[in-house]
Amino acid sequence: SRPTGFALYSSYNEIIPEKNESSEYILVETKKLESFIGSFPCKMCFSERSKVITKCIKGFAVTLNVKCDDCDYETSFCTSQSTNTNDTPRGSYDVNRRVVKAIASIGKGHRALDMFCMSLNMSPMNYRTFQKHISSLHASSKTEMEHVLELARFEVKKCYGTLDADNEVFDITVSYDGSWQKRGFTSKYGIGCCIEILTGLVIDFEVISKFCNICEVAKRKISNPEHFQTWYNNHKGVCNQNYVGSSPGMEVEAAERLWRRSESIGFRYTTMLSDGDAKTIAHLNDCNIYGDKQIEKVECLNHVAKRLGTGLRKLVKDRSKSKNPVGGRSRGHLSEPVIQKLTRYYHNGIHKNLGNVTKMKEAIYATLFHCKSTDESPHHKLCPLGKESWCFYQRAIADGRSPEPHALKIKTPLSPNVVKEMLPLYERLSTETLLTRCLAGRTQNANEALHNVIWSKCPKTVYTSKTKLELGIFEAISIYNTGYMKTCSSYQEAAGISPGRHSYRIAKRFDKSRLRLSKRRKELQIGEYRRRLKVAQIAEEERLRATEGLVYGAGEF
């Protein structure tokens, strides 16, 4: 499991200010406000006939005019302070900046903000104003993101050696994985991230885009090809499209860009932990990124185990129409719960024998032949010996008693014909070359966790622009590397927003919850519990379907 973050622990030691220059916000019903202000006497004539008039509305900032009906004295005030700076839109207000920041942080856009306003009967923010704030937040967040990455790289270099030589380049191991903004490999956007193995910190990333909304609009409006080319020559410097190719190819393209610039930030990614889903490693070595030095590959243990499950499901599908199918619910065949269990057995066989390829291979085949065994033909030679063995047969022999019947003790039985069909797959997934790449027992859990944080900021079910996607990625990586407390402080201040005591308290609570959950997962071995629960749920679902028969199917009724 990854470290929690180099700055996360120190953030707990920061004192939350009880009194802060930042103003707090409350929601007030206008009728209550009018009634309250109207109860005060006019400062000129002391009449209590003052009334509130809304003078100007700019997003969520409202200028209120208080006028006395008797003497016509009037005064006005704005419900939010102005935040006009070089980095903020003209006429910007603190409340507007905070609202847009909040909506972006929960992965929503202008439509969600309109829904919020509709529910509270509030005047909505103009779409163009919203987009201006998004662009401004993107610029400030990008600057802060560069600082976060610099800190992460500094920590990695400290971990690998001295920092005396300014031009020294370190050979490091990174976990690399790509992800897409949309499911189904038709996404317009993709991202590749490099996480250093020892520290668990994100040190670089690349966003790939094959779409630019401005270009699409221009193509519809400018029909003349020559005129469009002239327009594009002026636009290409800020064009959001930076890739031409298929969506699956984004992972490989992002990797090449990251590896090519790695030496400029002081690293050579000489060893890569990957899932094997893309031909990234082969492409990088073909490109000779580091000259004659080849990039080594380390396998993700979880993804290697998934290959067995994928292969077994494919085997079931391929043999489904043959005379001897291997799938089905009958005893000895490959049902989904059986496939799940075999995948877990394979994973455990590698995980419990890290550092020894021979023992890994024996453990993998031991589970297969154990499941094949019967009273007439036991195959337990590869099973662990002794009274502590997981194998009931070997435990019985160690105790000097007769083994119990196989039909009662083996919960995942496999028929000889099914095992015969499975053997080629097991042979392919137990080669010395593959198992050698699994010796360290590394996983890409860190990348998966990072992707979860990123897509919580930009959900895969919601269309987004490249600017808003990057805004979410900047904040997600900062939270992943440094925690909520540091991110809240640095990103809000960079955006011209002063974080207050409530902001700090909520951020601190999030960080504590994050650490507590991480600790709980380690102590309770939550991963193993989830795997067992998943197998049990699948088995129960299959039992219910068998009992009910076919009750739903496309075009079946």
mmCIF file of N, CA and C in Angstrom, residues 20 55 162 272 538:
data_model
loop_
_atom_site.group_PDB
_atom_site.id
_atom_site.type_symbol
_atom_site.label_atom_id
_atom_site.label_comp_id
_atom_site.label_asym_id
_atom_site.label_seq_id
_atom_site.Cartn_x
_atom_site.Cartn_y
_atom_site.Cartn_z
ATOM 1 N N ASN A 20 -10.470 34.645 12.036
ATOM 2 C CA ASN A 20 -9.828 34.705 10.728
ATOM 3 C C ASN A 20 -10.366 35.893 9.963
ATOM 4 N N LYS A 55 -30.795 46.499 -5.828
ATOM 5 C CA LYS A 55 -30.321 47.470 -6.813
ATOM 6 C C LYS A 55 -29.579 46.800 -7.968
ATOM 7 N N THR A 162 21.456 11.987 -2.507
ATOM 8 C CA THR A 162 21.747 13.366 -2.119
ATOM 9 C C THR A 162 21.250 14.338 -3.176
ATOM 10 N N MET A 272 9.201 0.151 -14.931
ATOM 11 C CA MET A 272 7.802 0.572 -14.960
ATOM 12 C C MET A 272 6.898 -0.545 -14.465
ATOM 13 N N ILE A 538 -22.014 -13.402 -5.817
ATOM 14 C CA ILE A 538 -22.189 -14.015 -7.142
ATOM 15 C C ILE A 538 -22.846 -15.383 -7.016
#
